Coordinates of C-alpha atoms and ligand atoms in Angstrom, one line a residue:
X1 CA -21.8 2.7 -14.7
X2 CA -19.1 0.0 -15.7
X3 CA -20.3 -3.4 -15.5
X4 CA -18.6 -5.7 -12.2
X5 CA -17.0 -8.7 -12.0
X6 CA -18.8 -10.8 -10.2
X7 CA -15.9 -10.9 -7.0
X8 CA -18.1 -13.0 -4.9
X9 CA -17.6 -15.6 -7.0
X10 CA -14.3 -15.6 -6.3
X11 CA -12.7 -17.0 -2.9
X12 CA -9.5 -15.0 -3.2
X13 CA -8.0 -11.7 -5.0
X14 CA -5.6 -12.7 -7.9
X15 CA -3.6 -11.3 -10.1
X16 CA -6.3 -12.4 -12.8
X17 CA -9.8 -10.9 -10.7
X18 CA -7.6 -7.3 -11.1
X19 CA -6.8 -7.5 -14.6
X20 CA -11.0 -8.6 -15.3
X21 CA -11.3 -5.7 -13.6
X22 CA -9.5 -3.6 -15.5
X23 CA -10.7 -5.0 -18.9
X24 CA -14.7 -3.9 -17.2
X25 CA -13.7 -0.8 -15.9
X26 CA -14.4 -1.5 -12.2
X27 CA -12.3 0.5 -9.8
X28 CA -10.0 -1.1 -7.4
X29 CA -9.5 -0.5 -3.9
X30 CA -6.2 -0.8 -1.9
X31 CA -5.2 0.1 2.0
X32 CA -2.4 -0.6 3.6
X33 CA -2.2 -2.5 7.0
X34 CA 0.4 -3.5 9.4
X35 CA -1.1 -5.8 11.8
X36 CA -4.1 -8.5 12.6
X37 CA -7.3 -6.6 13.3
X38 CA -6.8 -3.9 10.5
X39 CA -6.3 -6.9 8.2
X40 CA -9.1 -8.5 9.3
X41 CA -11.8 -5.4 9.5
X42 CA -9.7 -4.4 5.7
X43 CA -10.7 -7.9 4.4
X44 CA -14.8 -8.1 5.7
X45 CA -15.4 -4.8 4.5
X46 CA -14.8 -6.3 0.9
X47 CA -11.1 -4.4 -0.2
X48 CA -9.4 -6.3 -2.7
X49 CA -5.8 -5.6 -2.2
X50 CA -3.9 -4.6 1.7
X51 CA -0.7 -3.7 1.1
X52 CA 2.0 -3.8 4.1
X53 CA 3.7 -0.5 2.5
X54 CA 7.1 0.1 4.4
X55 CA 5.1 3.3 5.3
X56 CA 4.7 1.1 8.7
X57 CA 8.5 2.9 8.9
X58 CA 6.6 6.3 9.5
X59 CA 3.8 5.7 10.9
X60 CA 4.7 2.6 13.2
X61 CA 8.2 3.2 14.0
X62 CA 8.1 6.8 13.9
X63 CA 10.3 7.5 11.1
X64 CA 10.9 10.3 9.1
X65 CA 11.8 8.3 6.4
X66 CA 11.0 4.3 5.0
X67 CA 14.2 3.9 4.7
X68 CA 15.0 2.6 8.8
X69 CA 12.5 -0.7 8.1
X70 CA 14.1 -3.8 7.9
X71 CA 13.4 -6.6 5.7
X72 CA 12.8 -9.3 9.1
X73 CA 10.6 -6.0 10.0
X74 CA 8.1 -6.5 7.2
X75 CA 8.4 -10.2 7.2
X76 CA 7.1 -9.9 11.2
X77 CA 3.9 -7.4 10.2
X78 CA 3.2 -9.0 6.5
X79 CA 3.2 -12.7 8.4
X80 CA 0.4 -11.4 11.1
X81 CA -1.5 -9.4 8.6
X82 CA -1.6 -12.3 6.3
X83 CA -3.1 -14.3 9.3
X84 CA -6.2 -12.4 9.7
X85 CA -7.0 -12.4 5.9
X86 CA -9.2 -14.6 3.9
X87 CA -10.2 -13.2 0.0
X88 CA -8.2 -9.8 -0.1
X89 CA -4.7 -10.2 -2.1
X90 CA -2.0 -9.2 0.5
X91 CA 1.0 -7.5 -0.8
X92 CA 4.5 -6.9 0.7
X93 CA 6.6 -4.0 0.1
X94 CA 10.4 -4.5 -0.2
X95 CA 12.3 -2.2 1.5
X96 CA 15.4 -0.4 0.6
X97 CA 18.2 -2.1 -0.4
X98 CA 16.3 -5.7 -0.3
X99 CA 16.3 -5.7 -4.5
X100 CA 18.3 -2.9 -5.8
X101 CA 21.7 -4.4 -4.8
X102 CA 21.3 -7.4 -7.7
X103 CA 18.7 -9.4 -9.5
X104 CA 20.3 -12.5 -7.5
X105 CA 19.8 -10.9 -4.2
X106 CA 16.2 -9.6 -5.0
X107 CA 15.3 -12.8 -5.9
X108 CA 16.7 -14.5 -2.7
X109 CA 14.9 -11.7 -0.4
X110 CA 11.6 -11.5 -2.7
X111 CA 11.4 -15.4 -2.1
X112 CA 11.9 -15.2 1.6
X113 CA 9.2 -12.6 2.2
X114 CA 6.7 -14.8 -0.2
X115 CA 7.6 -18.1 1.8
X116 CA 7.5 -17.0 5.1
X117 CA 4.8 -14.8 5.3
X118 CA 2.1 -16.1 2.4
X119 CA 1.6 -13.0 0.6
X120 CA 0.5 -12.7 -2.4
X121 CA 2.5 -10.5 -3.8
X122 CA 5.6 -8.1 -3.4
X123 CA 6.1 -4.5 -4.4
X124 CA 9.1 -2.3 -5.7
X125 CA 10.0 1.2 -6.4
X126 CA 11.7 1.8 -9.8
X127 CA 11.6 2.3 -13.3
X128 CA 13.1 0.5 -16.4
X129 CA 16.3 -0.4 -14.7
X130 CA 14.7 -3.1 -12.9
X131 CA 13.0 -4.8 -15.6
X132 CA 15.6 -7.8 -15.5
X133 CA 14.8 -8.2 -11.9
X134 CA 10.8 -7.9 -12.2
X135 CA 11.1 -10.4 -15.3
X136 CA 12.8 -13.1 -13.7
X137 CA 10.7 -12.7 -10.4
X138 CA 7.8 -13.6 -12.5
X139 CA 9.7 -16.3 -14.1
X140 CA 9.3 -18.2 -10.9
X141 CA 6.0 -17.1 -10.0
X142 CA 6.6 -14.0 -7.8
X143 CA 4.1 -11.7 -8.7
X144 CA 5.3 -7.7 -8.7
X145 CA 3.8 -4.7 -8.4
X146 CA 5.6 -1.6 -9.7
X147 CA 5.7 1.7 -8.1
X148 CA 6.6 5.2 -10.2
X149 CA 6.3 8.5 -9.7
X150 CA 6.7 9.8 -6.2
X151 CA 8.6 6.8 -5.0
X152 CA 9.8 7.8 -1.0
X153 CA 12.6 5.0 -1.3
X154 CA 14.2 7.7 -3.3
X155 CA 13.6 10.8 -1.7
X156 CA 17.4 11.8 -0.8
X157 CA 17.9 11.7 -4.5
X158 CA 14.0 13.9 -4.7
X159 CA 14.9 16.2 -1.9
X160 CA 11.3 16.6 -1.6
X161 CA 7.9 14.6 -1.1
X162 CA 6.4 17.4 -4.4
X163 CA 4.4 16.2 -7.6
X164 CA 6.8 14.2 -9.7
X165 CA 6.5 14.1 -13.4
X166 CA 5.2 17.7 -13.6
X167 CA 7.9 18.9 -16.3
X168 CA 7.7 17.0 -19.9
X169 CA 11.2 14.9 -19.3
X170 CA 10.1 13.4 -16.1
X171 CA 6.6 13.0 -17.5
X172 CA 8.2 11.1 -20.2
X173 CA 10.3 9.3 -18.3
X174 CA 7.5 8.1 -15.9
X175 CA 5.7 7.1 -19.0
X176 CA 8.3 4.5 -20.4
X177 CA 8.9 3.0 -16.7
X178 CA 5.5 2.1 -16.5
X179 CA 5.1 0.7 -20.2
X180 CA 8.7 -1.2 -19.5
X181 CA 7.2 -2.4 -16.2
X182 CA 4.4 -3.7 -18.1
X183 CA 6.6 -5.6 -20.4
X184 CA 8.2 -6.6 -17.5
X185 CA 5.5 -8.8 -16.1
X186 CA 4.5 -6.6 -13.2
X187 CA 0.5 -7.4 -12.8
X188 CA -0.1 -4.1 -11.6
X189 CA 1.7 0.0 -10.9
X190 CA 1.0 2.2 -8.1
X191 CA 1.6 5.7 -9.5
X192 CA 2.0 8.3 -6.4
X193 CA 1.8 12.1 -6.8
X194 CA 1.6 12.5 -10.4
X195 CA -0.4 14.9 -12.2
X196 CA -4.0 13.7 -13.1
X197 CA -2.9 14.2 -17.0
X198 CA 0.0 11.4 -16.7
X199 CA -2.3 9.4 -14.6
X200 CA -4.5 9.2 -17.2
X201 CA -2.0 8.8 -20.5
X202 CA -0.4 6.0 -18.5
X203 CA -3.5 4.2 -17.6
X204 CA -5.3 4.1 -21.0
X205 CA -1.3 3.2 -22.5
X206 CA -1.4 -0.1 -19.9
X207 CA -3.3 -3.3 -19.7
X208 CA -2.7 -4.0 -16.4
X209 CA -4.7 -2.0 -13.5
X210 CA -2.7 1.4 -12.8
X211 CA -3.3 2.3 -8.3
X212 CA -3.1 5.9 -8.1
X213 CA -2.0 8.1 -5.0
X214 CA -2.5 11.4 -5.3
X215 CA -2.4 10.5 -9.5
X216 CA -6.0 11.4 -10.0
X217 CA -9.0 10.2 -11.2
X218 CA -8.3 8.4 -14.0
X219 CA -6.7 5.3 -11.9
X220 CA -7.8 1.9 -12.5
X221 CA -8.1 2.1 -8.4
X222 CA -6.8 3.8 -5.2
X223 CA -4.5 3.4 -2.6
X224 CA -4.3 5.3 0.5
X225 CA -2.4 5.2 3.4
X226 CA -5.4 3.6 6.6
X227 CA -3.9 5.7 9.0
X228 CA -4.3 8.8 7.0
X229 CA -7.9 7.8 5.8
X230 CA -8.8 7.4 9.3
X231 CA -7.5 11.0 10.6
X232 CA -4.6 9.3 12.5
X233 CA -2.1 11.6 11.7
X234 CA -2.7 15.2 12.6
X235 CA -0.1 16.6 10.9
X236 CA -0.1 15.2 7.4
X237 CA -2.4 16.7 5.4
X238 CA -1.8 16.4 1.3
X239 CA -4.9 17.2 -0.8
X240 CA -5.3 13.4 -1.7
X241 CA -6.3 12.4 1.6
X242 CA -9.8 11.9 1.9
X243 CA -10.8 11.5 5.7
X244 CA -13.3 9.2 7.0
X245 CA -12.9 9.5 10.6
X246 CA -11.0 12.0 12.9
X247 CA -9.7 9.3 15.3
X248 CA -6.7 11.2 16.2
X249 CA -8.7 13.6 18.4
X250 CA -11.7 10.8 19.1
X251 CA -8.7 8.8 20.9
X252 CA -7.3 11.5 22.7
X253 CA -10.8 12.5 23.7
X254 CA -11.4 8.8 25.0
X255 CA -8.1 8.5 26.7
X256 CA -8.8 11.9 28.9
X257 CA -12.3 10.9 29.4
X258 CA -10.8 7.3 31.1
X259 CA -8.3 9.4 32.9
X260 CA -10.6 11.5 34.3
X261 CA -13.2 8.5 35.1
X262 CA -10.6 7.4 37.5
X263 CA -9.4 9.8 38.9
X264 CA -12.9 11.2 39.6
X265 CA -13.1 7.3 41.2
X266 CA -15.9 6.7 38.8
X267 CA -14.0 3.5 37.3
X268 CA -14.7 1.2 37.6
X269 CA -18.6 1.0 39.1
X270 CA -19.5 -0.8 42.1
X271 CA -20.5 -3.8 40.5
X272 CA -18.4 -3.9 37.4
X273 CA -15.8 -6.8 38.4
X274 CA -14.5 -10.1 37.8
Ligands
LIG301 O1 4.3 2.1 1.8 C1 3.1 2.5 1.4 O2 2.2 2.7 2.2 C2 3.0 2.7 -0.1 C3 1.7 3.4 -0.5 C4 1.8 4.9 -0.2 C5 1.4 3.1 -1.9 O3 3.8 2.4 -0.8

């Protein structure tokens, strides 16, 4: 059993509380959330990061893709998340086309999401090529997380939501990202749907805290999507997801249950009113 930093000495989640617990070998949890009371329940059951992925594309907007999420879209959920949250480090993703255009532009949008919603921290899909970008983010105090592997920004060039990284030149390739992101400044990688293997060879290679998806157990922590953690979504059902709860079919179950209460003139009682 690793030894833990002692987090309740800390007020708040910082970039320096994840890298302790990296150097102590504590594991890291990280769920996403996209509005008040899932930020707030997130933050008193003791996570230490909530990230508002632009997953809120699919499962919020009904998307097939993240691509449809707009930039004044995160802004609006990151801002009410960020509300309910004391101690856990919030983290905004940018969405497509908010930093790839330029280092100028990223720069511009990465500081508007940081000064009007009061994350903590912003998050970006891509390798090497945006080292530049990452390194001059930091420069004026921006923090960045890096995401490699499966990263869904990209998935007209993937074609597919499979494994990435499962023959030796994407592997490789996945490899040097991360240790450029590093270089980069980035405080922290998400690596989604990589094989355990890589997961592994890129955590030990890395100082900073590696958040796997679906990249095995070797992951200085774990991300997951709170929706699919909590049996939300019927449908999607990749090996990685652990389920806690089955709320999908507790909610529809509650919903007939109050149709039929009424119906049935059963709601609400006699004396049960204002
Ligand atoms: O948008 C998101 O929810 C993410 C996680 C899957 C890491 O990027």
């Amino acid at each position: 059993m690793p030894s833990t930093v002692r987090q309740d000495e800390f007020r708040h989640i910082t970039t320096k509380v994840l890298y302790m617990m990296k150097q102590t070998g504590e594991k890291i949890t990280m769920l996403t959330a996209y509005d008040f009371l899932t930020g707030k329940f997130l933050d008193a059951a003791g996570i230490e990061m909530i990230l508002v992925g632009d997953s809120l594309s699919n499962v919020i907007q009904g998307n097939e893709t993240t691509l449809p999420v707009t930039l004044e879209q995160m802004i609006y959920h990151t801002k009410i998340v960020k509300k309910a949250v004391e101690r856990a480090m919030v983290i905004a993703d940018m969405t497509f086309m908010s930093y790839q255009v330029g280092v100028n532009e990223a720069i511009q949008n990465c500081g508007r999401v940081m000064k009007e919603t009061g994350c903590d921290a912003i998050k970006m899909e891509g390798g090497a090529y945006l080292s530049e970008t990452v390194r001059r983010l930091v420069e004026i105090g921006i923090p960045v997380m890096g995401h490699l592997g499966l990263t869904p920004q990209s998935i007209n060039k993937f074609g597919s939501y499979k494994t990435r990284g499962t023959d030796k030149d994407e592997a490789q390739q996945i490899y040097e990202d991360a240790i450029a992101l590093e270089k980069a400044g980035c405080f922290s990688i998400v690596l989604e749907k990589i094989p355990s293997s890589l997961g592994k060879k890129i955590s030990k290679a890395l100082k900073i805290p590696t958040i796997g998806i679906g990249a095995g157990e070797f992951c200085d922590g774990q991300v997951l999507v709170t929706h699919d953690m909590l049996g939300m979504i019927e449908e999607f059902k990749p090996r990685f997801v652990r389920k806690y709860m089955n709320l999908a079919s507790d909610m529809k179950d509650a919903f007939r249950r109050y149709i039929k209460d009424v119906k049935d003139d059963k709601f609400p009682t006699k004396d049960e009113s204002y």
